[in-house]
Short mmCIF file of C-alpha atoms in Angstrom, two decimals:
data_model
loop_
_atom_site.label_atom_id
_atom_site.label_comp_id
_atom_site.label_asym_id
_atom_site.label_seq_id
_atom_site.Cartn_x
_atom_site.Cartn_y
_atom_site.Cartn_z
CA MET A 13 -1.78 46.81 -25.29
CA THR A 14 -5.21 45.75 -24.44
CA HIS A 15 -7.25 44.96 -21.59
CA PRO A 16 -8.38 42.21 -19.98
CA THR A 17 -12.97 42.71 -20.10
CA PRO A 18 -13.86 43.04 -17.08
CA ASN A 19 -15.78 38.89 -17.28
CA ALA A 20 -12.05 37.53 -18.25
CA ARG A 21 -10.78 39.63 -14.77
CA VAL A 22 -13.99 37.51 -12.74
CA VAL A 23 -12.33 34.57 -14.06
CA GLN A 24 -8.82 35.37 -13.05
CA ARG A 25 -10.54 35.61 -9.61
CA ARG A 26 -12.81 32.83 -9.05
CA GLY A 27 -9.89 30.11 -9.95
CA ALA A 28 -7.64 31.43 -7.27
CA GLY A 29 -9.70 30.05 -4.80
CA PHE A 30 -12.97 27.48 -3.21
CA SER A 31 -16.36 28.44 -3.30
CA LEU A 32 -18.93 28.53 0.04
CA ILE A 33 -20.07 25.16 -2.25
CA GLU A 34 -17.34 23.38 -2.32
CA LEU A 35 -14.86 23.50 1.58
CA VAL A 36 -19.18 22.93 2.77
CA ILE A 37 -18.57 19.86 0.26
CA ALA A 38 -15.22 19.41 0.88
CA MET A 39 -15.75 19.54 5.19
CA LEU A 40 -18.71 17.39 5.25
CA VAL A 41 -16.29 14.36 3.37
CA MET A 42 -12.94 14.36 5.75
CA GLY A 43 -15.94 14.34 7.69
CA LEU A 44 -17.38 10.77 6.82
CA VAL A 45 -14.11 9.11 6.54
CA MET A 46 -12.52 10.48 10.20
CA ALA A 47 -16.57 9.23 10.89
CA TYR A 48 -15.37 6.16 9.61
CA ALA A 49 -11.57 5.84 10.83
CA MET A 50 -13.13 6.13 13.88
CA ASP A 51 -15.91 3.96 13.77
CA THR A 52 -13.04 1.20 12.81
CA PHE A 53 -10.49 2.37 15.57
CA SER A 54 -12.78 2.09 17.67
CA THR A 55 -13.87 -1.17 17.09
CA ASN A 56 -9.91 -3.31 16.63
CA GLN A 57 -9.63 -1.47 20.58
CA GLU A 58 -13.59 -3.04 21.44
CA ALA A 59 -11.78 -6.62 19.82
CA TYR A 60 -7.95 -5.74 21.82
CA GLN A 61 -10.00 -6.08 24.52
CA VAL A 62 -11.70 -9.03 23.90
CA VAL A 63 -8.78 -10.67 23.48
CA GLU A 64 -6.65 -9.09 26.05
CA GLN A 65 -9.56 -9.96 28.05
CA VAL A 66 -9.56 -13.53 27.51
CA SER A 67 -5.91 -14.59 27.04
CA GLU A 68 -6.05 -13.62 31.11
CA THR A 69 -8.73 -15.10 31.57
CA GLN A 70 -6.95 -18.22 30.30
CA GLN A 71 -3.80 -17.44 31.65
CA ASN A 72 -5.21 -17.57 34.83
CA MET A 73 -7.27 -20.69 34.64
CA ARG A 74 -3.95 -22.55 33.78
CA ALA A 75 -2.04 -20.64 36.95
CA VAL A 76 -5.25 -21.87 38.79
CA ALA A 77 -6.30 -25.68 37.32
CA ASP A 78 -1.76 -25.82 37.71
CA LEU A 79 -1.94 -25.95 41.38
CA ILE A 80 -4.18 -27.07 42.17
CA GLU A 81 -3.68 -30.32 39.95
CA ARG A 82 -1.00 -30.37 41.35
CA ASP A 83 -2.02 -30.95 45.31
CA LEU A 84 -4.76 -33.72 44.15
CA ARG A 85 -1.56 -35.56 42.54
CA HIS A 86 0.08 -35.38 46.18
CA ALA A 87 -3.81 -36.16 47.57
CA GLY A 88 -3.70 -38.80 50.37
CA PHE A 89 1.23 -38.59 50.79
CA MET A 90 2.25 -40.48 53.21
CA VAL A 91 -1.51 -40.09 55.56
CA GLU A 92 -3.95 -42.74 55.99
CA ALA A 93 -6.22 -43.78 52.69
CA GLY A 94 -9.01 -41.66 54.39
CA ALA A 95 -8.33 -38.62 54.14
CA ALA A 96 -6.63 -38.03 51.14
CA ALA A 97 -9.53 -35.33 50.65
CA CYS A 98 -12.84 -34.11 51.60
CA ALA A 99 -15.21 -32.31 49.68
CA VAL A 100 -18.24 -29.85 50.63
CA ASP A 101 -21.21 -30.26 47.88
CA ASN A 102 -22.71 -26.88 46.76
CA GLN A 103 -25.90 -27.06 44.41
CA ASN A 104 -26.45 -22.87 44.82
CA THR A 105 -22.68 -21.64 45.34
CA SER A 106 -19.01 -23.41 44.27
CA ASP A 107 -18.01 -26.11 46.34
CA ILE A 108 -15.06 -25.40 49.07
CA LEU A 109 -12.57 -27.75 48.42
CA TYR A 110 -9.64 -29.99 50.27
CA VAL A 111 -6.37 -32.21 50.01
CA SER A 112 -3.93 -33.73 51.79
CA ASP A 113 -1.69 -30.91 52.26
CA ALA A 114 1.21 -32.96 51.16
CA THR A 115 4.23 -30.38 51.61
CA ALA A 116 3.97 -30.33 54.96
CA ILE A 117 4.60 -34.61 54.99
CA ASP A 118 8.50 -35.42 55.34
CA PRO A 119 8.61 -38.99 54.04
CA GLY A 120 11.40 -39.62 56.02
CA ASN A 121 9.42 -39.99 58.62
CA VAL A 122 6.78 -42.15 58.89
CA THR A 123 6.40 -43.20 62.17
CA GLY A 124 6.23 -39.23 63.39
CA VAL A 125 2.87 -38.83 61.06
CA THR A 126 1.35 -41.98 62.46
CA ASN A 127 2.25 -40.84 66.08
CA ALA A 128 1.83 -37.41 65.52
CA ILE A 129 -2.21 -37.15 64.66
CA GLY A 130 -4.55 -39.35 66.96
CA THR A 131 -6.98 -36.34 68.42
CA GLY A 132 -9.07 -37.17 71.72
CA ASN A 133 -11.93 -34.84 70.22
CA ASN A 134 -13.98 -37.30 68.68
CA ALA A 135 -16.90 -34.58 67.52
CA THR A 136 -17.42 -34.07 63.32
CA GLY A 137 -20.17 -31.44 63.24
CA PRO A 138 -20.74 -28.74 61.89
CA GLY A 139 -18.57 -25.67 64.50
CA VAL A 140 -15.65 -24.86 65.76
CA HIS A 141 -14.36 -27.62 67.14
CA ASN A 142 -11.04 -28.11 69.41
CA TYR A 143 -8.99 -31.18 68.45
CA ASN A 144 -6.65 -31.39 71.65
CA GLY A 145 -4.35 -34.44 72.38
CA MET A 146 -1.95 -35.14 69.14
CA THR A 147 1.81 -34.68 70.84
CA SER A 148 2.15 -32.08 68.47
CA THR A 149 0.52 -30.32 65.77
CA ILE A 150 4.09 -31.28 64.45
CA LEU A 151 3.34 -34.42 62.29
CA ASP A 152 6.86 -35.89 61.48
CA GLY A 153 9.13 -34.20 64.05
CA VAL A 154 9.71 -31.13 61.43
CA ALA A 155 7.33 -27.66 61.15
CA SER A 156 6.75 -26.23 58.08
CA TYR A 157 4.23 -23.16 58.86
CA ASP A 158 4.95 -20.41 61.41
CA THR A 159 1.81 -19.53 63.42
CA ASP A 160 3.09 -17.23 65.96
CA GLY A 161 5.17 -14.99 63.38
CA ASN A 162 8.47 -15.10 65.17
CA GLY A 163 9.89 -16.06 61.95
CA VAL A 164 10.88 -19.21 62.88
CA ALA A 165 8.20 -22.93 61.62
CA ASP A 166 6.01 -24.48 64.08
CA SER A 167 3.49 -26.01 63.03
CA ASP A 168 2.21 -28.61 60.07
CA PHE A 169 -1.11 -26.57 60.19
CA GLN A 170 -1.08 -23.15 59.03
CA VAL A 171 -4.41 -21.02 60.52
CA GLY A 172 -6.67 -20.09 57.38
CA GLY A 173 -5.25 -23.43 55.52
CA GLY A 174 -7.30 -27.31 56.44
CA ALA A 175 -7.75 -29.78 58.14
CA ILE A 176 -8.98 -33.11 57.81
CA VAL A 177 -10.85 -35.12 59.98
CA PHE A 178 -11.46 -39.15 60.50
CA ASP A 179 -11.57 -42.03 61.98
CA ARG A 180 -8.46 -44.86 61.77
CA ASN A 181 -10.02 -47.48 63.22
CA ASP A 182 -13.14 -46.82 60.11
CA TRP A 183 -12.24 -45.42 56.91
CA THR A 184 -16.40 -46.61 56.09
CA ARG A 185 -17.44 -43.16 58.28
CA GLY A 186 -15.77 -41.06 55.91
CA SER A 187 -14.49 -37.43 57.29
CA ALA A 188 -14.61 -34.39 57.40
CA CYS A 189 -13.34 -31.36 56.62
CA GLY A 190 -13.27 -27.46 57.67
CA ILE A 191 -10.88 -23.93 57.90
CA VAL A 192 -7.82 -23.86 61.00
CA THR A 193 -8.41 -20.28 62.36
CA ALA A 194 -6.32 -21.09 65.03
CA ILE A 195 -3.06 -23.12 66.36
CA GLY A 196 -1.90 -24.54 69.77
CA GLY A 197 0.76 -26.40 71.19
CA THR A 198 -1.42 -29.76 71.21
CA THR A 199 -4.60 -28.71 69.59
CA VAL A 200 -6.08 -27.24 66.73
CA THR A 201 -8.83 -25.44 66.66
CA VAL A 202 -10.63 -25.94 63.40
CA ASP A 203 -14.53 -24.95 62.14
CA ILE A 204 -16.27 -28.25 60.28
CA GLU A 205 -17.45 -27.32 56.53
CA GLY A 206 -18.43 -30.50 55.82
CA GLY A 207 -19.63 -33.07 58.17
CA PRO A 208 -20.08 -34.90 61.12
CA LEU A 209 -18.41 -38.55 59.61
CA GLY A 210 -21.14 -41.89 60.25
CA ALA A 211 -22.58 -42.96 62.93
CA ALA A 212 -19.40 -44.89 64.69
CA ALA A 213 -18.96 -49.27 65.06
CA GLY A 214 -16.75 -49.32 67.78
CA ALA A 215 -14.13 -47.98 69.34
CA VAL A 216 -12.95 -44.42 68.13
CA ASP A 217 -9.01 -43.59 66.50
CA MET A 218 -9.93 -40.23 66.33
CA ALA A 219 -6.91 -37.91 64.08
CA VAL A 220 -6.40 -34.90 61.47
CA VAL A 221 -4.40 -34.29 59.79
CA PRO A 222 -3.64 -30.70 57.10
CA ALA A 223 -4.98 -30.13 54.00
CA HIS A 224 -4.76 -27.50 51.52
CA ARG A 225 -8.26 -25.76 50.99
CA TYR A 226 -9.60 -24.23 47.90
CA PHE A 227 -13.06 -21.78 49.12
CA ILE A 228 -14.50 -18.91 46.41
CA ASP A 229 -16.26 -16.14 47.82
CA ALA A 230 -19.08 -14.23 47.06
CA ASN A 231 -16.66 -11.30 45.19
CA GLY A 232 -15.14 -14.36 42.65
CA THR A 233 -12.30 -14.82 44.60
CA LEU A 234 -10.11 -17.96 44.62
CA PHE A 235 -8.35 -18.51 47.84
CA ARG A 236 -5.82 -21.01 48.88
CA ASP A 237 -5.75 -21.97 52.82
CA GLY A 238 -6.12 -18.11 53.40
CA LEU A 239 -4.91 -16.33 50.27
CA GLU A 240 -5.96 -14.82 47.04
CA ILE A 241 -4.50 -16.37 43.96
CA ALA A 242 -6.47 -15.31 41.35
CA ARG A 243 -9.95 -12.91 40.43
CA ASP A 244 -12.66 -13.16 38.31
CA VAL A 245 -13.84 -17.04 39.01
CA ASP A 246 -17.41 -18.41 38.66
CA ASP A 247 -17.31 -21.49 40.15
CA LEU A 248 -15.44 -24.94 41.30
CA GLN A 249 -17.41 -27.85 40.83
CA ILE A 250 -15.49 -31.14 42.52
CA ALA A 251 -16.37 -35.51 42.25
CA PHE A 252 -15.24 -38.18 42.86
CA PHE A 253 -15.12 -40.89 41.38
CA LEU A 254 -15.53 -44.08 44.60
CA ASP A 255 -14.50 -47.06 43.27
CA LEU A 256 -17.28 -49.04 45.36
CA ASN A 257 -16.97 -53.33 44.54
CA ASP A 258 -13.47 -52.99 43.54
CA ASP A 259 -13.63 -53.98 39.83
CA ASN A 260 -11.52 -50.24 38.53
CA VAL A 261 -14.67 -50.31 36.57
CA GLU A 262 -17.23 -46.53 36.79
CA GLN A 263 -20.28 -46.98 36.68
CA PRO A 264 -22.92 -44.15 37.30
CA ASN A 265 -23.47 -44.70 41.58
CA GLU A 266 -19.33 -44.33 41.92
CA ILE A 267 -19.71 -40.93 40.82
CA PHE A 268 -20.13 -38.76 43.63
CA GLY A 269 -21.18 -35.49 42.86
CA ASP A 270 -21.71 -34.72 39.45
CA GLY A 271 -24.85 -34.85 39.09
CA VAL A 272 -26.21 -37.67 37.77
CA GLY A 273 -24.12 -40.34 40.67
CA PRO A 274 -25.79 -39.66 43.72
CA ASP A 275 -24.29 -36.34 45.48
CA TYR A 276 -21.41 -35.96 47.93
CA THR A 277 -21.33 -36.04 51.33
CA PRO A 278 -17.82 -36.34 53.45
CA GLY A 279 -19.48 -38.22 56.10
CA ALA A 280 -21.51 -41.24 54.08
CA VAL A 281 -17.80 -42.40 51.88
CA ASP A 282 -15.01 -44.24 52.48
CA MET A 283 -12.75 -42.36 50.94
CA SER A 284 -10.18 -44.77 50.37
CA GLN A 285 -11.94 -45.91 47.73
CA ALA A 286 -11.44 -42.73 46.02
CA ARG A 287 -9.46 -43.34 42.91
CA GLU A 288 -10.25 -39.93 40.74
CA ILE A 289 -11.65 -36.30 41.32
CA LEU A 290 -12.72 -34.93 39.05
CA VAL A 291 -13.55 -30.86 38.55
CA ASN A 292 -14.48 -27.95 36.34
CA LEU A 293 -13.29 -24.36 36.73
CA VAL A 294 -15.03 -21.52 35.88
CA LEU A 295 -13.08 -18.45 34.34
CA ARG A 296 -15.10 -14.91 33.60
CA THR A 297 -13.26 -12.32 31.89
CA ARG A 298 -12.33 -8.63 34.36
CA VAL A 299 -15.15 -6.68 32.94
CA GLN A 300 -18.33 -7.14 30.51
CA ASP A 301 -18.27 -7.02 26.44
CA VAL A 302 -21.77 -4.94 25.56
CA ASP A 303 -21.81 -6.45 22.53
CA PHE A 304 -21.81 -10.46 23.56
CA THR A 305 -25.45 -12.03 23.28
CA ASP A 306 -23.81 -15.69 25.01
CA GLY A 307 -22.35 -14.29 28.34
CA GLN A 308 -23.67 -17.50 30.35
CA PHE A 309 -22.97 -18.53 33.52
CA GLN A 310 -21.81 -21.88 33.02
CA THR A 311 -22.95 -24.79 34.50
CA SER A 312 -21.41 -27.76 36.03
CA PHE A 313 -22.17 -31.47 37.71
CA ASN A 314 -24.87 -30.60 40.06
CA ARG A 315 -24.38 -27.34 40.44
CA ASN A 316 -28.01 -25.26 40.45
CA ALA A 317 -28.84 -23.62 36.87
CA VAL A 318 -28.20 -20.23 36.46
CA ALA A 319 -30.01 -17.91 34.01
CA GLY A 320 -29.51 -14.72 31.92
CA ASN A 321 -27.32 -13.55 30.15
CA ASP A 322 -24.68 -10.97 31.68
CA GLY A 323 -22.09 -9.68 29.04
CA PHE A 324 -19.03 -12.11 31.01
CA ARG A 325 -17.20 -13.72 28.72
CA ARG A 326 -15.58 -17.07 30.23
CA ARG A 327 -13.80 -20.27 30.20
CA VAL A 328 -13.92 -23.47 31.71
CA HIS A 329 -11.10 -26.13 32.59
CA THR A 330 -12.41 -29.53 32.65
CA SER A 331 -9.32 -32.15 34.37
CA ARG A 332 -9.34 -35.98 36.18
CA GLU A 333 -6.80 -36.96 38.96
CA MET A 334 -5.92 -39.88 39.43
CA LEU A 335 -5.11 -40.97 42.83
CA ARG A 336 -1.93 -42.33 42.80
CA ASN A 337 -1.21 -42.84 46.76
CA LEU A 338 -4.24 -44.42 46.93
CA VAL A 339 -4.60 -46.47 43.52
CA MET A 340 -1.33 -47.70 44.85
CA ARG A 341 -1.71 -48.64 47.70
#
């Protein structure tokens, strides 16, 4: 009987496991694989978050744009043409848009709309004014909003909503617009933001109508009639096409507030000549993308440029809405 030599036994013991060097190499390889896998996962996760953020921004933009466009399509419905729309045209911040509130008007009562909006107050300059002397704050005999919280609608104006003031005797005086701060039986209190009206050439017949008010605060939240409708909104810019010579042809000097033609001043234009409203809406993602080097503020119309990269991805919606209720008159 033969016995294995000592060297043979050493060989057998070595073949039964790993050496320290082999174990270190295996751990290094596994570490590289894990590092590569984690890097790939992190990259894919970041890409997913970017896509999700951009998708959310686009969905929000479509919803807001649809709401604004719907209101614009009804601008001037059952009210005088001079009260169809109004705006505050800012160069260093977002514009403020006012559109006559068509939902507050019953088309079955034209006479009521004509008579109920008269006011004895001629003030249209900046500041708070009480527009009183109206037959009622209900334009058409049927109230649309509950202003005292008792569950019963009592007015066609709403606190936090807007109001457009104009002279029914002279639409060339333009319009004034502001936010409604209080409502009484025959009085509407308005904090005027856009105005005053131009000088009166003769007797005045002041009137005030309810309007939807679109406003973006310093935090990028867009409000409609005081209610939040979207966050992460960078900008809302408005421009108007006014057919000054009534030839149905757009001239450069007939676009107000676009940065090329004249700026828009509500008390200096006859809104009955308006044919289209141009809207630029800019939304951004909720969070920054540190790897995105083109995150620049999207300047539009006559707003001053904002320099620098902030890492936000943005989407811009541009639309033109024909004012059918003015064009068809």
